[in-house]
Amino acid sequence: MIKVFPSILAADLLHLQQDIEHVLSAGADGLHVDIMDGHFVPNLSFGPEIVRVLRRTFPGVFLDVHLMLASPEKYLNTFVEAGASALTIHHEAENALECLHRIRSLGLPAGLSVKPGTSEQSIIPVLEETDQLLIMTVEPGFGGQKLMPECVDKISNLRKLGYRKPIAVDGGVTLHNAPDVTKAGADILVMGTAVFHAEDRSHAIHQLHTL
Ligand code: DX5
Ligand code: ZN
Protein backbone atom coordinates (compact mmCIF):
# COMPACT_ATOMS: atom_id res chain seq x y z
CA MET A 1 0.00 0.00 0.00
CA ILE A 2 1.19 3.52 -0.75
CA LYS A 3 2.24 5.41 2.40
CA VAL A 4 1.72 9.15 2.83
CA PHE A 5 4.10 11.14 5.05
CA PRO A 6 2.97 14.77 5.31
CA SER A 7 5.91 17.16 5.62
CA ILE A 8 5.37 19.39 8.66
CA LEU A 9 7.27 22.18 6.93
CA ALA A 10 3.89 22.99 5.31
CA ALA A 11 1.89 22.77 8.55
CA ASP A 12 0.37 25.70 10.41
CA LEU A 13 3.29 26.21 12.81
CA LEU A 14 1.19 28.32 15.17
CA HIS A 15 -1.24 25.41 15.56
CA LEU A 16 1.15 22.56 14.92
CA GLN A 17 -0.28 19.98 17.35
CA GLN A 18 -3.81 20.54 16.05
CA ASP A 19 -2.69 20.39 12.42
CA ILE A 20 -0.76 17.16 12.99
CA GLU A 21 -3.66 15.57 14.91
CA HIS A 22 -5.85 16.42 11.95
CA VAL A 23 -3.61 14.89 9.25
CA LEU A 24 -3.06 11.78 11.39
CA SER A 25 -6.82 11.35 11.85
CA ALA A 26 -7.11 11.92 8.08
CA GLY A 27 -5.00 8.78 7.56
CA ALA A 28 -1.38 9.95 7.34
CA ASP A 29 1.06 7.04 7.86
CA GLY A 30 3.72 9.11 9.60
CA LEU A 31 5.31 12.55 9.57
CA HIS A 32 8.16 13.82 7.43
CA VAL A 33 10.37 16.21 9.37
CA ASP A 34 12.65 18.44 7.31
CA ILE A 35 15.82 19.55 9.06
CA MET A 36 17.74 22.27 7.20
CA ASP A 37 21.07 23.88 8.16
CA GLY A 38 21.26 26.92 5.86
CA HIS A 39 24.46 25.48 4.29
CA PHE A 40 23.51 22.27 2.50
CA VAL A 41 20.29 24.02 1.49
CA PRO A 42 19.63 27.81 1.44
CA ASN A 43 17.07 27.66 4.25
CA LEU A 44 16.76 26.94 7.96
CA SER A 45 13.86 24.94 9.39
CA PHE A 46 13.77 22.93 12.63
CA GLY A 47 16.30 21.53 15.13
CA PRO A 48 16.26 18.26 17.10
CA GLU A 49 13.82 19.74 19.63
CA ILE A 50 10.98 19.39 17.13
CA VAL A 51 11.60 15.64 16.97
CA ARG A 52 11.69 15.46 20.77
CA VAL A 53 8.35 17.23 21.20
CA LEU A 54 6.75 15.29 18.36
CA ARG A 55 7.88 11.98 19.94
CA ARG A 56 6.57 13.12 23.35
CA THR A 57 3.26 14.28 21.94
CA PHE A 58 2.72 11.52 19.37
CA PRO A 59 4.50 8.50 20.91
CA GLY A 60 3.45 5.97 18.28
CA VAL A 61 3.86 8.04 15.12
CA PHE A 62 6.56 7.21 12.55
CA LEU A 63 8.92 10.19 12.38
CA ASP A 64 10.74 10.19 9.04
CA VAL A 65 13.54 12.70 9.58
CA HIS A 66 15.11 14.23 6.46
CA LEU A 67 18.53 15.67 7.30
CA MET A 68 19.42 18.35 4.77
CA LEU A 69 22.72 18.99 6.51
CA ALA A 70 26.23 19.49 5.13
CA SER A 71 27.74 17.50 8.03
CA PRO A 72 25.03 15.12 9.23
CA GLU A 73 27.44 12.91 11.19
CA LYS A 74 27.58 15.54 13.93
CA TYR A 75 23.85 15.20 14.62
CA LEU A 76 22.97 11.52 14.16
CA ASN A 77 23.08 10.62 17.87
CA THR A 78 21.05 13.71 18.78
CA PHE A 79 18.23 12.87 16.38
CA VAL A 80 18.20 9.21 17.42
CA GLU A 81 17.98 10.21 21.09
CA ALA A 82 15.28 12.77 20.24
CA GLY A 83 13.08 9.94 18.93
CA ALA A 84 13.42 9.76 15.14
CA SER A 85 12.02 6.56 13.57
CA ALA A 86 14.28 6.76 10.49
CA LEU A 87 17.08 9.10 9.43
CA THR A 88 17.68 10.08 5.83
CA ILE A 89 20.90 11.81 4.85
CA HIS A 90 21.95 13.14 1.46
CA HIS A 91 24.37 11.40 -0.90
CA GLU A 92 25.83 14.84 -1.54
CA ALA A 93 26.58 15.46 2.16
CA GLU A 94 29.95 14.86 3.88
CA ASN A 95 30.76 11.26 4.81
CA ALA A 96 27.44 9.93 3.51
CA LEU A 97 28.50 6.27 3.52
CA GLU A 98 29.85 6.43 7.07
CA CYS A 99 26.61 8.10 8.12
CA LEU A 100 24.53 5.28 6.65
CA HIS A 101 26.59 2.78 8.65
CA ARG A 102 26.30 4.89 11.84
CA ILE A 103 22.51 5.26 11.50
CA ARG A 104 22.14 1.48 11.23
CA SER A 105 24.51 0.91 14.13
CA LEU A 106 22.33 3.30 16.17
CA GLY A 107 19.41 0.99 15.42
CA LEU A 108 17.44 3.03 12.88
CA PRO A 109 16.66 2.48 9.19
CA ALA A 110 19.17 4.41 7.06
CA GLY A 111 17.72 6.47 4.23
CA LEU A 112 19.65 8.05 1.38
CA SER A 113 18.38 11.05 -0.53
CA VAL A 114 19.54 12.43 -3.87
CA LYS A 115 19.08 15.95 -5.20
CA PRO A 116 17.65 16.40 -8.72
CA GLY A 117 21.16 16.86 -10.15
CA THR A 118 22.50 13.57 -8.74
CA SER A 119 22.06 10.55 -10.99
CA GLU A 120 20.83 7.18 -9.77
CA GLN A 121 24.01 5.64 -11.21
CA SER A 122 26.09 7.51 -8.65
CA ILE A 123 24.39 5.77 -5.72
CA ILE A 124 24.59 2.22 -7.11
CA PRO A 125 27.76 1.46 -5.07
CA VAL A 126 26.00 2.30 -1.78
CA LEU A 127 22.49 0.93 -2.39
CA GLU A 128 23.27 -2.12 -0.24
CA GLU A 129 23.95 0.21 2.71
CA THR A 130 20.49 1.81 2.51
CA ASP A 131 17.13 0.75 3.96
CA GLN A 132 15.17 3.25 1.85
CA LEU A 133 15.71 5.98 -0.73
CA LEU A 134 14.30 9.49 -0.88
CA ILE A 135 14.20 10.81 -4.44
CA MET A 136 14.02 14.63 -4.44
CA THR A 137 11.73 15.95 -7.14
CA VAL A 138 12.54 19.56 -6.28
CA GLU A 139 15.75 21.33 -5.31
CA PRO A 140 15.70 20.81 -1.52
CA GLY A 141 15.21 23.77 0.79
CA PHE A 142 11.64 24.89 0.35
CA GLY A 143 8.11 23.49 0.25
CA GLY A 144 5.50 24.52 -2.30
CA GLN A 145 7.67 24.01 -5.40
CA LYS A 146 6.65 22.28 -8.65
CA LEU A 147 7.63 18.63 -9.14
CA MET A 148 10.48 18.17 -11.67
CA PRO A 149 9.18 15.31 -13.88
CA GLU A 150 12.66 14.40 -15.13
CA CYS A 151 13.47 13.16 -11.61
CA VAL A 152 10.70 10.55 -11.69
CA ASP A 153 12.67 8.39 -14.17
CA LYS A 154 15.23 7.73 -11.41
CA ILE A 155 12.59 5.70 -9.58
CA SER A 156 11.83 3.37 -12.48
CA ASN A 157 15.54 3.08 -13.26
CA LEU A 158 16.31 2.08 -9.68
CA ARG A 159 13.50 -0.49 -9.79
CA LYS A 160 14.93 -1.84 -13.08
CA LEU A 161 18.31 -2.09 -11.33
CA GLY A 162 16.58 -4.36 -8.82
CA TYR A 163 16.21 -2.02 -5.85
CA ARG A 164 13.37 -3.56 -3.85
CA LYS A 165 13.41 -1.52 -0.63
CA PRO A 166 11.06 1.46 -0.08
CA ILE A 167 11.48 4.45 -2.37
CA ALA A 168 10.01 7.73 -1.16
CA VAL A 169 9.50 10.80 -3.35
CA ASP A 170 9.78 14.29 -1.96
CA GLY A 171 8.93 17.63 -3.49
CA GLY A 172 5.90 18.95 -5.35
CA VAL A 173 3.96 15.68 -5.12
CA THR A 174 0.25 16.25 -5.66
CA LEU A 175 -2.90 14.20 -6.27
CA HIS A 176 -2.38 15.01 -9.94
CA ASN A 177 1.18 13.71 -10.36
CA ALA A 178 1.10 11.00 -7.66
CA PRO A 179 -0.20 8.31 -10.10
CA ASP A 180 2.87 8.76 -12.33
CA VAL A 181 5.16 8.68 -9.33
CA THR A 182 3.68 5.46 -7.92
CA LYS A 183 3.54 3.86 -11.39
CA ALA A 184 7.29 4.53 -11.63
CA GLY A 185 7.71 2.48 -8.45
CA ALA A 186 7.54 4.86 -5.49
CA ASP A 187 5.80 3.50 -2.39
CA ILE A 188 6.10 6.45 -0.01
CA LEU A 189 4.80 9.92 -0.89
CA VAL A 190 6.20 12.86 1.08
CA MET A 191 3.70 15.68 0.69
CA GLY A 192 3.69 19.07 2.35
CA THR A 193 1.52 21.58 0.50
CA ALA A 194 -0.73 19.03 -1.23
CA VAL A 195 -1.84 17.56 2.11
CA PHE A 196 -1.67 20.39 4.63
CA HIS A 197 -3.31 22.83 2.20
CA ALA A 198 -5.82 20.32 0.80
CA GLU A 199 -9.53 21.24 0.83
CA ASP A 200 -10.31 17.78 2.20
CA ARG A 201 -7.29 16.09 3.76
CA SER A 202 -9.04 12.76 4.42
CA HIS A 203 -10.22 12.54 0.82
CA ALA A 204 -6.74 13.41 -0.48
CA ILE A 205 -4.99 10.81 1.68
CA HIS A 206 -7.62 8.17 0.92
CA GLN A 207 -7.13 8.80 -2.85
CA LEU A 208 -3.38 8.39 -2.45
CA HIS A 209 -3.74 5.18 -0.45
CA THR A 210 -5.68 3.60 -3.28
CA LEU A 211 -3.03 4.30 -5.96
C1 DX5 B 1 12.01 20.28 0.59
C2 DX5 B 1 11.56 19.22 1.61
C3 DX5 B 1 10.24 18.62 1.28
C4 DX5 B 1 9.09 19.63 1.24
C5 DX5 B 1 7.88 18.99 0.63
O1 DX5 B 1 13.39 20.53 0.77
O2 DX5 B 1 12.52 18.18 1.70
O3 DX5 B 1 9.94 17.58 2.23
O4 DX5 B 1 8.80 20.04 2.56
O5 DX5 B 1 6.88 19.98 0.54
P1 DX5 B 1 5.96 20.08 -0.79
O6 DX5 B 1 5.17 18.79 -0.84
O7 DX5 B 1 5.09 21.28 -0.53
O8 DX5 B 1 6.89 20.23 -1.95
ZN1 ZN C 1 11.91 16.50 2.87
XYZ file of C-alpha atoms and ligand atoms in Angstrom:
226
model
C 0.000 0.000 0.000
C 1.186 3.522 -0.746
C 2.240 5.408 2.399
C 1.723 9.145 2.827
C 4.102 11.143 5.052
C 2.968 14.775 5.313
C 5.909 17.163 5.618
C 5.369 19.387 8.656
C 7.268 22.179 6.926
C 3.891 22.991 5.307
C 1.894 22.769 8.551
C 0.374 25.701 10.411
C 3.291 26.214 12.807
C 1.192 28.322 15.172
C -1.239 25.412 15.557
C 1.150 22.561 14.919
C -0.279 19.984 17.353
C -3.811 20.539 16.049
C -2.688 20.388 12.420
C -0.764 17.161 12.989
C -3.661 15.571 14.908
C -5.848 16.416 11.946
C -3.609 14.892 9.255
C -3.063 11.784 11.389
C -6.817 11.351 11.852
C -7.114 11.920 8.078
C -4.998 8.784 7.562
C -1.375 9.947 7.340
C 1.058 7.040 7.855
C 3.717 9.106 9.603
C 5.307 12.550 9.569
C 8.158 13.823 7.428
C 10.374 16.209 9.374
C 12.649 18.444 7.312
C 15.824 19.551 9.063
C 17.742 22.266 7.198
C 21.068 23.879 8.155
C 21.264 26.925 5.861
C 24.462 25.477 4.291
C 23.511 22.269 2.503
C 20.286 24.023 1.494
C 19.634 27.809 1.443
C 17.069 27.663 4.250
C 16.756 26.940 7.965
C 13.862 24.941 9.394
C 13.775 22.933 12.630
C 16.302 21.531 15.125
C 16.261 18.262 17.101
C 13.817 19.739 19.627
C 10.984 19.394 17.126
C 11.601 15.643 16.971
C 11.694 15.460 20.769
C 8.350 17.234 21.195
C 6.749 15.287 18.357
C 7.876 11.985 19.941
C 6.570 13.117 23.355
C 3.265 14.282 21.937
C 2.716 11.521 19.373
C 4.501 8.497 20.910
C 3.451 5.965 18.278
C 3.863 8.037 15.124
C 6.563 7.210 12.554
C 8.921 10.194 12.380
C 10.735 10.189 9.037
C 13.544 12.698 9.576
C 15.106 14.229 6.455
C 18.530 15.668 7.298
C 19.423 18.350 4.772
C 22.715 18.985 6.511
C 26.229 19.494 5.130
C 27.736 17.503 8.030
C 25.029 15.115 9.227
C 27.443 12.911 11.188
C 27.581 15.545 13.933
C 23.852 15.202 14.622
C 22.973 11.518 14.160
C 23.082 10.616 17.870
C 21.052 13.712 18.775
C 18.225 12.867 16.379
C 18.199 9.212 17.417
C 17.983 10.206 21.093
C 15.283 12.767 20.236
C 13.083 9.943 18.928
C 13.417 9.759 15.136
C 12.021 6.565 13.569
C 14.282 6.759 10.493
C 17.075 9.105 9.431
C 17.679 10.081 5.828
C 20.900 11.815 4.845
C 21.953 13.138 1.461
C 24.365 11.395 -0.900
C 25.835 14.845 -1.543
C 26.584 15.462 2.161
C 29.946 14.859 3.877
C 30.761 11.259 4.812
C 27.444 9.934 3.513
C 28.501 6.272 3.523
C 29.853 6.432 7.070
C 26.605 8.100 8.124
C 24.530 5.279 6.648
C 26.593 2.776 8.649
C 26.302 4.886 11.838
C 22.511 5.263 11.497
C 22.138 1.482 11.231
C 24.513 0.909 14.134
C 22.330 3.296 16.173
C 19.408 0.991 15.421
C 17.442 3.031 12.879
C 16.660 2.483 9.187
C 19.167 4.415 7.059
C 17.716 6.474 4.235
C 19.647 8.050 1.379
C 18.379 11.049 -0.532
C 19.541 12.434 -3.872
C 19.075 15.946 -5.204
C 17.650 16.398 -8.718
C 21.155 16.856 -10.151
C 22.496 13.574 -8.736
C 22.055 10.549 -10.987
C 20.825 7.183 -9.775
C 24.006 5.637 -11.213
C 26.087 7.515 -8.648
C 24.386 5.766 -5.723
C 24.591 2.218 -7.114
C 27.759 1.463 -5.068
C 25.996 2.295 -1.779
C 22.490 0.933 -2.392
C 23.268 -2.116 -0.244
C 23.953 0.207 2.710
C 20.490 1.805 2.506
C 17.127 0.755 3.956
C 15.172 3.249 1.847
C 15.710 5.979 -0.733
C 14.304 9.494 -0.877
C 14.204 10.813 -4.435
C 14.021 14.625 -4.439
C 11.728 15.945 -7.141
C 12.537 19.563 -6.280
C 15.754 21.334 -5.306
C 15.703 20.805 -1.517
C 15.213 23.774 0.795
C 11.635 24.886 0.350
C 8.114 23.486 0.248
C 5.505 24.522 -2.299
C 7.671 24.009 -5.403
C 6.650 22.284 -8.652
C 7.631 18.626 -9.138
C 10.478 18.171 -11.670
C 9.181 15.312 -13.875
C 12.663 14.405 -15.134
C 13.471 13.157 -11.611
C 10.704 10.549 -11.691
C 12.668 8.391 -14.172
C 15.228 7.726 -11.415
C 12.591 5.702 -9.577
C 11.831 3.371 -12.481
C 15.536 3.081 -13.264
C 16.306 2.080 -9.680
C 13.500 -0.493 -9.786
C 14.934 -1.840 -13.078
C 18.313 -2.090 -11.326
C 16.581 -4.360 -8.821
C 16.213 -2.021 -5.845
C 13.366 -3.558 -3.850
C 13.412 -1.523 -0.633
C 11.063 1.457 -0.078
C 11.483 4.450 -2.368
C 10.009 7.734 -1.163
C 9.502 10.803 -3.350
C 9.777 14.293 -1.960
C 8.926 17.634 -3.493
C 5.896 18.954 -5.346
C 3.960 15.679 -5.122
C 0.245 16.247 -5.660
C -2.900 14.204 -6.273
C -2.377 15.013 -9.939
C 1.183 13.705 -10.363
C 1.103 10.997 -7.658
C -0.202 8.306 -10.099
C 2.873 8.762 -12.329
C 5.164 8.677 -9.326
C 3.681 5.461 -7.921
C 3.541 3.856 -11.394
C 7.295 4.526 -11.626
C 7.711 2.481 -8.453
C 7.537 4.858 -5.491
C 5.801 3.500 -2.389
C 6.095 6.448 -0.007
C 4.795 9.919 -0.889
C 6.197 12.857 1.078
C 3.703 15.681 0.692
C 3.687 19.068 2.347
C 1.520 21.576 0.499
C -0.732 19.032 -1.228
C -1.842 17.560 2.114
C -1.672 20.386 4.635
C -3.314 22.833 2.203
C -5.822 20.318 0.800
C -9.532 21.244 0.834
C -10.314 17.780 2.202
C -7.290 16.089 3.758
C -9.036 12.758 4.416
C -10.223 12.545 0.821
C -6.739 13.406 -0.479
C -4.986 10.807 1.675
C -7.625 8.172 0.918
C -7.129 8.795 -2.846
C -3.383 8.394 -2.451
C -3.745 5.176 -0.449
C -5.685 3.601 -3.284
C -3.031 4.300 -5.957
C 12.012 20.279 0.592
C 11.563 19.223 1.607
C 10.239 18.620 1.284
C 9.090 19.628 1.242
C 7.878 18.988 0.629
O 13.386 20.530 0.765
O 12.518 18.184 1.695
O 9.944 17.582 2.227
O 8.802 20.044 2.559
O 6.875 19.985 0.542
P 5.955 20.085 -0.793
O 5.172 18.789 -0.841
O 5.087 21.277 -0.532
O 6.888 20.226 -1.954
Zn 11.909 16.497 2.869
